[in-house]
Tab-separated table of C-alpha atoms and ligand atoms in Angstrom:
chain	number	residue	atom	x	y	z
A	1	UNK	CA	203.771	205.350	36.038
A	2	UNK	CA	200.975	205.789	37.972
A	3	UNK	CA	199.296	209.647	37.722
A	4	UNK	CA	199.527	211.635	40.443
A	5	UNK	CA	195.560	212.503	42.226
A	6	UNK	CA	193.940	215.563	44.231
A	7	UNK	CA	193.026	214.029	47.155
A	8	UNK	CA	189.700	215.797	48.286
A	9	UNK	CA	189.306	215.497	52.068
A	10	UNK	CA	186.448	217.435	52.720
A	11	UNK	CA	183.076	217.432	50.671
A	12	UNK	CA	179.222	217.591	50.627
A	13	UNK	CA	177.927	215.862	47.385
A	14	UNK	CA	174.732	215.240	49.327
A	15	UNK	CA	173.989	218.484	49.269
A	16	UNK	CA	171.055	219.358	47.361
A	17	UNK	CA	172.928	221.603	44.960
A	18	UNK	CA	173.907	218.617	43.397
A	19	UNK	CA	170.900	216.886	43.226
A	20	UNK	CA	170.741	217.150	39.470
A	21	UNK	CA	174.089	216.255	37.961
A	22	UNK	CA	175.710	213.999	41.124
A	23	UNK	CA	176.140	210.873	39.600
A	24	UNK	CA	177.509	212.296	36.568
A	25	UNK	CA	179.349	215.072	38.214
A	26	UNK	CA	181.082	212.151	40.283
A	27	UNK	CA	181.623	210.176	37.368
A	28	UNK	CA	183.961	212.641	35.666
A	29	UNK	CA	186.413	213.244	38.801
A	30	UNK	CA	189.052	210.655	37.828
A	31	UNK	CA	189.703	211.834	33.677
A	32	UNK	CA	189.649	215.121	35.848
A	33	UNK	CA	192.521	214.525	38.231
A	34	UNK	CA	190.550	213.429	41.478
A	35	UNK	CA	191.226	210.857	43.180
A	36	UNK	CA	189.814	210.311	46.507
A	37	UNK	CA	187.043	212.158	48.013
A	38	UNK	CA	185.961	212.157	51.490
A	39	UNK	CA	182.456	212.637	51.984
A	40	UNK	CA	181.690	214.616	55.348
A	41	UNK	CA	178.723	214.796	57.681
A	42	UNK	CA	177.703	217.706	59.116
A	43	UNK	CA	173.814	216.373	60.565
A	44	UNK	CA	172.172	213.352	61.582
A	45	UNK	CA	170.998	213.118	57.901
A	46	UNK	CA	174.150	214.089	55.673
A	47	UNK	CA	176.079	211.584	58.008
A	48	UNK	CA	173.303	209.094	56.886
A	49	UNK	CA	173.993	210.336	53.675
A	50	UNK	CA	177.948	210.198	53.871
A	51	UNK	CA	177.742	206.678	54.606
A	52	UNK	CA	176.070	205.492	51.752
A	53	UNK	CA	177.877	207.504	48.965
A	54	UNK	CA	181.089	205.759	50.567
A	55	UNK	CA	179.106	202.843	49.800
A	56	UNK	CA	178.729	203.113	46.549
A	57	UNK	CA	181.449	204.847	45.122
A	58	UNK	CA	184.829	203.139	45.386
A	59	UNK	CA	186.616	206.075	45.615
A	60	UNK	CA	184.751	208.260	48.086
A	61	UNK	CA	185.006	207.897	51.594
A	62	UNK	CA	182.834	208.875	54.421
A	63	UNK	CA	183.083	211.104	57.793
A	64	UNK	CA	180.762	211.066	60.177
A	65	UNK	CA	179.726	213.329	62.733
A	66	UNK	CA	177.204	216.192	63.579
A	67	UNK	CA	178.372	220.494	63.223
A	68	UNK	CA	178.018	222.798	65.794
A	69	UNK	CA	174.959	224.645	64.151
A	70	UNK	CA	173.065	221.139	64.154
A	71	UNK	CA	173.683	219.495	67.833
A	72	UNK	CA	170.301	220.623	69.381
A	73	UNK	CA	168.953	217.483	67.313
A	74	UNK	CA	171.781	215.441	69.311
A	75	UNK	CA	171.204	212.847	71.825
A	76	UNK	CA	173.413	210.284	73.729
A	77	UNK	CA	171.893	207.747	71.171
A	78	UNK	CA	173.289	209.564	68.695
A	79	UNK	CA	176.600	209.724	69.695
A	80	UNK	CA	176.235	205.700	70.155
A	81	UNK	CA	175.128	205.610	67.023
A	82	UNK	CA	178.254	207.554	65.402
A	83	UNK	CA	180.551	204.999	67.102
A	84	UNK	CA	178.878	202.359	65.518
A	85	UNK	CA	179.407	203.767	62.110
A	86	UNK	CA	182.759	204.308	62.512
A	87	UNK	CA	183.198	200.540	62.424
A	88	UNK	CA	182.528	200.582	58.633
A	89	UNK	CA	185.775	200.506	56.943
A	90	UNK	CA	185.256	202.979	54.811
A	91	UNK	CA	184.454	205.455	56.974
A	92	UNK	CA	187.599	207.249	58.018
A	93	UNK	CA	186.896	210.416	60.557
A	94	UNK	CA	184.885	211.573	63.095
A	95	UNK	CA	183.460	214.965	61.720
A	96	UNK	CA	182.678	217.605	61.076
A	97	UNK	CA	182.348	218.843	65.038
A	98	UNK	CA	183.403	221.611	66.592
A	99	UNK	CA	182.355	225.134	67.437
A	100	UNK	CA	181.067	227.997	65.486
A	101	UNK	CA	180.177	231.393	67.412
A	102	UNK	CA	179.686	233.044	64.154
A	103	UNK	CA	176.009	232.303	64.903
A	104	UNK	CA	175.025	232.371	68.701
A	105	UNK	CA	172.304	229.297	68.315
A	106	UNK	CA	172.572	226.910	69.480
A	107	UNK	CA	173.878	228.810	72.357
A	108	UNK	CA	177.584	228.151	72.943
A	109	UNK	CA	177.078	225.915	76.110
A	110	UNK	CA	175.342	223.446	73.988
A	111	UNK	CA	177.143	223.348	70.976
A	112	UNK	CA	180.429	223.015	73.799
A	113	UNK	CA	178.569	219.801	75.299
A	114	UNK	CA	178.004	217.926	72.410
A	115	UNK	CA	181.672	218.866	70.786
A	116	UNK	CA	183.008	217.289	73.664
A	117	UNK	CA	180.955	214.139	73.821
A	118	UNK	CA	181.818	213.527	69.990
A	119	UNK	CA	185.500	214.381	70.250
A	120	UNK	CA	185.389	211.584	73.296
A	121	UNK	CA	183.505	209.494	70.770
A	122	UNK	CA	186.298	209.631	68.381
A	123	UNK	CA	188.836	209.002	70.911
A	124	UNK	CA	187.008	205.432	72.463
A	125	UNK	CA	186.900	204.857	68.702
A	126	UNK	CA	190.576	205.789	68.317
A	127	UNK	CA	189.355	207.570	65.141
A	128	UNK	CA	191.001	210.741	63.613
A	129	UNK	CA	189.445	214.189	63.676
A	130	UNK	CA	187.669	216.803	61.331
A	131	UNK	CA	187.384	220.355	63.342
A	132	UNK	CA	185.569	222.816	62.376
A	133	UNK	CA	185.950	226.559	64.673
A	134	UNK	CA	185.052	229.717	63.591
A	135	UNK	CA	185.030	232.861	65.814
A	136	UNK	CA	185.872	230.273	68.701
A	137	UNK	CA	189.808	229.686	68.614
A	138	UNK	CA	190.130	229.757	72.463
A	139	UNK	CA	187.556	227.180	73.310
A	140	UNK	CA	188.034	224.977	70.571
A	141	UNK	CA	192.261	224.603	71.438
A	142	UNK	CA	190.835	224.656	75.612
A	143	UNK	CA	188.501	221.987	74.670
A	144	UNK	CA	191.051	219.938	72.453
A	145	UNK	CA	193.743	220.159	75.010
A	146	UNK	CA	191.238	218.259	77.219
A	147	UNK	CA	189.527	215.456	75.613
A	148	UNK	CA	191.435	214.866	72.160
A	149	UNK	CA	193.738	211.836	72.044
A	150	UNK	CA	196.324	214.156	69.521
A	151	UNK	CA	197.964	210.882	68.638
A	152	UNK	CA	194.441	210.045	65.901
A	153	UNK	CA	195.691	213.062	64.507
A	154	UNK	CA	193.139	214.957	62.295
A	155	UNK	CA	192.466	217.980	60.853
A	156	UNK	CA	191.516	221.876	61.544
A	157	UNK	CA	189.196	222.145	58.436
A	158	UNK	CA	189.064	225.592	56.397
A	159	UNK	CA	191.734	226.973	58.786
A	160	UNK	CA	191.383	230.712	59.724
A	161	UNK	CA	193.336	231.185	62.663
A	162	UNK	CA	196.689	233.452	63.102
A	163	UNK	CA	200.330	231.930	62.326
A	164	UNK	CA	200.757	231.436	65.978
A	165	UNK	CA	197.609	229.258	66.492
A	166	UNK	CA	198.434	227.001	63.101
A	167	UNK	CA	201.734	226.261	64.843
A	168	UNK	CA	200.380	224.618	67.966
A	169	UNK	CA	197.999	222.637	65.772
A	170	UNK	CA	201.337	221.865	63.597
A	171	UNK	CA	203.032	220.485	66.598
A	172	UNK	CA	200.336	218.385	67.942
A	173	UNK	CA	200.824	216.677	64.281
A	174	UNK	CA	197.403	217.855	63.080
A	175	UNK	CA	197.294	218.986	59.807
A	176	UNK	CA	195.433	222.047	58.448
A	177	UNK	CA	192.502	221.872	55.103
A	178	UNK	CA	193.422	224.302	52.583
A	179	UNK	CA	190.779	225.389	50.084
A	180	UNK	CA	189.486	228.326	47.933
A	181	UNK	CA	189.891	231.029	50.667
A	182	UNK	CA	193.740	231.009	49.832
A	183	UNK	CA	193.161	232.017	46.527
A	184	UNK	CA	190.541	234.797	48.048
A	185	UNK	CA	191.770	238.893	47.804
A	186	UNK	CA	190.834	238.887	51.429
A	187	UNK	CA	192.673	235.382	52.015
A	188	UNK	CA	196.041	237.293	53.405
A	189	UNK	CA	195.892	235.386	56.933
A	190	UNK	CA	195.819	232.392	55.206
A	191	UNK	CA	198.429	232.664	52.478
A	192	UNK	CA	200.502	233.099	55.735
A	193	UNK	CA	200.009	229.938	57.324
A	194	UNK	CA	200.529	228.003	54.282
A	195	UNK	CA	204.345	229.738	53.654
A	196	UNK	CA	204.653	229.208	57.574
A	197	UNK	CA	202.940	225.565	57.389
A	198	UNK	CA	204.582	222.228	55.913
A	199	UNK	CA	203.463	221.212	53.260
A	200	UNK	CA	204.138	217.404	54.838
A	201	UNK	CA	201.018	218.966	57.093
A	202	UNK	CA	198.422	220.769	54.855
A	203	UNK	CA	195.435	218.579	52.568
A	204	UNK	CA	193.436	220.012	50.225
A	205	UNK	CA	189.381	220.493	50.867
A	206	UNK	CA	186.663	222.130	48.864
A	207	UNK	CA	184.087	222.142	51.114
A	208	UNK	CA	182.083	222.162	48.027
A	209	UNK	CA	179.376	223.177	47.313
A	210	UNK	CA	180.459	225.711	49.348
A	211	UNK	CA	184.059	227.994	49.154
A	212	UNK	CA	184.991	227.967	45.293
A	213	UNK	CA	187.804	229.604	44.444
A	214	UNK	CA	188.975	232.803	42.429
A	215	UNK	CA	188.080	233.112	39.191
A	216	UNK	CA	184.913	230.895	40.007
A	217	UNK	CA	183.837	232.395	43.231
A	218	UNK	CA	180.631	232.843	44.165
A	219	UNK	CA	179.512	229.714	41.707
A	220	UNK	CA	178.956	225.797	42.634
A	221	UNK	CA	182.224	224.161	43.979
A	222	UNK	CA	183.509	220.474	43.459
A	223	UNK	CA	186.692	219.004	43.125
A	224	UNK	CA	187.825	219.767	40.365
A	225	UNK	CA	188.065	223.277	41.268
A	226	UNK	CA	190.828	222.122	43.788
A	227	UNK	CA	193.491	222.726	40.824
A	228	UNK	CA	193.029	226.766	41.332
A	229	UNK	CA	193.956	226.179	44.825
A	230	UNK	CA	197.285	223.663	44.001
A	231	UNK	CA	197.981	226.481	41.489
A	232	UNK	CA	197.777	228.721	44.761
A	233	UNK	CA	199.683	226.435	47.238
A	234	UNK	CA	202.838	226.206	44.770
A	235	UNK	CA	203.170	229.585	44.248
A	236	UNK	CA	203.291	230.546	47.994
A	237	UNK	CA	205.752	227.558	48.428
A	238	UNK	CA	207.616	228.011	45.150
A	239	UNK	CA	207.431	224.122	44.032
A	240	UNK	CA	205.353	222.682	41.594
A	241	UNK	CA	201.931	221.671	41.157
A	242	UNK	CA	202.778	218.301	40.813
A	243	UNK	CA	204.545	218.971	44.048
A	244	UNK	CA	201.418	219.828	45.682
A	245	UNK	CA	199.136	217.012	44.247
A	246	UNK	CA	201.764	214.162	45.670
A	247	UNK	CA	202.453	215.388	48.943
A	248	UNK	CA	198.885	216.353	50.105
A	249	UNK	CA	197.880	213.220	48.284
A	250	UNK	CA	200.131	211.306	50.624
A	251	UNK	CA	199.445	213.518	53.745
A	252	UNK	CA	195.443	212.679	53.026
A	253	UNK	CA	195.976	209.304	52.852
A	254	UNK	CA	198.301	209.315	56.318
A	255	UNK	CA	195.786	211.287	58.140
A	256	UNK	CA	192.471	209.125	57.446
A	257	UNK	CA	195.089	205.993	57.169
A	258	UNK	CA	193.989	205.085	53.643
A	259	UNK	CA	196.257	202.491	52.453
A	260	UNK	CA	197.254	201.874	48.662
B	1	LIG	ZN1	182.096	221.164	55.632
């Protein structure tokens, strides 16, 4: 029988915090119960940088797009560009984009702009979706409602709206990235959504390096780590954690239409 993965959809190895120990780091994910990684832009250089660990890994995948706090660099090139890249087949998502008033610059009119230009990208490209909103639930669902095709499906990444928001996502068939905040003290809101949630609807993302979960907050994240947050996810739900691994394995693979 073949073992049962984590299915990490939402990682930065690129980031410099790895820069010492990537290779062998990356090496030691499958005796450690990952699977598939998806490696996710968030500039014009970690998209760069997303394609070509997709390249040479077999089992990480890429996402390209540009984050709200990095779209000032953005041009209509660029967003040319992205399209283009989405024609590699291993890249699977347009992302991460979206909107992030947590930090006013660049100033919300731009960062709206070039979220809506990429989300139009992805659509011509007939490409799922990573989202990422914080402190901007309103415009993100106005802006969605207008110029996402809901039928590429995608993903609200480290979710951290209400119940009543997750449900209108959840009926649009998007599905919503669970990671270490649910195992957070102050992670209440979010232990919510996933009782309220599917599990046929929720993947698992690190974020990493970012976002480690309890009892290794505050430290490095990778993959690996994603076990304290299937430990979380079946507890809420009251199934197992083999449960957990299978389904969002499967839901992972549906979204960014991974076959095998
Ligand atoms: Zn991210």
């Amino acid at each position: 029988m073949v073992k049962v993965m984590i299915f990490d959809t939402h990682a930065h190895y690129m980031d410099e915090a790895f820069a010492q120990d990537r290779d062998e780091l990356l090496a030691s994910m499958k005796d450690a119960g990952v699977g598939t990684i998806v490696e996710v832009g968030a500039s014009i250089s970690s998209t760069k940088d997303a394609v070509a660990l997709s390249r040479q890994y077999d089992f990480v995948y890429g996402a390209v797009g540009v984050h709200p706090e990095d779209v000032e660099h953005m041009t209509p090139e660029t967003v040319e560009w992205l399209k283009e890249l989405t024609k590699e087949p291993k890249i699977v998502a347009v992302g991460e984009i979206g909107l992030d008033y947590y930090y006013e610059d660049p100033t919300r009119q731009v960062q709206k702009e070039w979220f809506i230009r990429q989300l139009e990208a992805a659509k011509e490209m007939k490409m799922p979706v990573i989202i990422h909103s914080r402190d901007a639930a309103q415009d993100t669902l106005e802006i969605m409602e207008e110029h996402c095709d809901w039928s590429q499906g995608g993903v609200i990444h480290c979710f951290s709206y209400s119940v009543e928001l997750a449900r209108i996502y959840l009926k649009k068939g998007f599905y919503l990235g669970i990671g270490g905040v649910v195992t957070f003290k102050n992670g209440r809101k979010l232990v919510e959504v996933v009782k309220e949630a599917p599990l046929e609807q929720l993947v698992l993302e690190t974020d990493s390096p970012y976002l480690t979960p309890v009892p290794n907050r505050g430290k490095r994240n990778d993959s690996r780590q994603l076990t304290h947050v299937v430990d979380a996810i079946a507890q809420i739900k009251g199934i197992s954690r083999e449960e957990v691994i299978r389904v969002t394995e499967q839901n992972a693979r549906r979204m960014y239409r991974i076959r095998g």
